[in-house]
């Protein structure tokens, strides 16, 4: 099975939230990046927001599909 490609996301966050995120990740034995991914997936699942499959984000030539 091929590993899914990832993309970089950079954002600013309050120091207290960063520490809470670090603590949550440590408690779950996850990296901070993986903890953010889990939190986003959980939020989307609870709020009926679909997460597209990676293959759906590219056309047959592997070029990104432009979304409106």
C-alpha positions as a printed NumPy array, in Angstrom:
array([[  0.   ,   0.   ,   0.   ],
       [  1.382,   3.413,  -0.966],
       [  1.879,   6.019,   1.716],
       [ -0.317,   9.098,   1.332],
       [  1.48 ,  12.308,   0.539],
       [  1.276,  15.094,   3.06 ],
       [  1.314,  18.853,   2.758],
       [  2.734,  21.52 ,   5.038],
       [  0.441,  23.774,   7.054],
       [  1.894,  26.63 ,   9.078],
       [ -0.175,  28.673,  11.512],
       [  0.186,  30.864,  14.574],
       [ -1.367,  29.872,  17.886],
       [ -1.502,  31.279,  21.411],
       [  1.245,  29.867,  23.643],
       [ -1.294,  28.394,  26.074],
       [ -3.086,  26.531,  23.285],
       [  0.239,  25.261,  21.99 ],
       [  1.086,  23.891,  25.43 ],
       [ -2.351,  22.263,  25.709],
       [ -1.848,  20.7  ,  22.273],
       [  1.589,  19.443,  23.304],
       [  0.131,  17.932,  26.492],
       [ -2.748,  16.287,  24.603],
       [ -0.345,  14.832,  22.046],
       [  1.939,  13.498,  24.774],
       [ -1.001,  11.916,  26.612],
       [ -2.05 ,  10.117,  23.423],
       [  1.561,   9.214,  22.476],
       [  1.211,  11.19 ,  19.236],
       [  3.234,  13.84 ,  17.48 ],
       [  1.799,  17.349,  17.532],
       [  1.131,  17.12 ,  13.776],
       [ -0.714,  13.829,  14.183],
       [ -2.708,  15.22 ,  17.116],
       [ -3.852,  18.174,  14.974],
       [ -4.877,  15.734,  12.224],
       [ -6.847,  13.602,  14.709],
       [ -8.596,  16.687,  16.12 ],
       [ -9.546,  17.906,  12.629],
       [-10.838,  14.466,  11.611],
       [-12.845,  14.238,  14.846],
       [-14.354,  17.702,  14.338],
       [-15.253,  16.946,  10.723],
       [-16.822,  13.638,  11.71 ],
       [-18.976,  15.248,  14.397],
       [-20.068,  18.068,  12.071],
       [-20.78 ,  16.115,   8.871],
       [-17.871,  17.65 ,   6.959],
       [-16.555,  15.222,   4.375],
       [-12.818,  14.772,   3.956],
       [-11.943,  14.071,   0.315],
       [ -9.752,  11.093,  -0.492],
       [ -6.287,  12.055,  -1.715],
       [ -6.974,  10.59 ,  -5.18 ],
       [-10.014,  12.882,  -5.504],
       [ -7.766,  15.934,  -5.159],
       [ -5.873,  15.159,  -8.384],
       [ -6.963,  14.626, -11.974],
       [ -5.666,  11.669, -14.001],
       [ -2.451,  13.539, -14.858],
       [ -1.74 ,  13.935, -11.1  ],
       [ -2.239,  17.695, -11.345],
       [ -4.165,  19.262,  -8.455],
       [ -7.861,  19.779,  -9.141],
       [ -8.823,  23.432,  -8.752],
       [-11.625,  23.928,  -6.278],
       [-13.863,  26.973,  -6.484]])
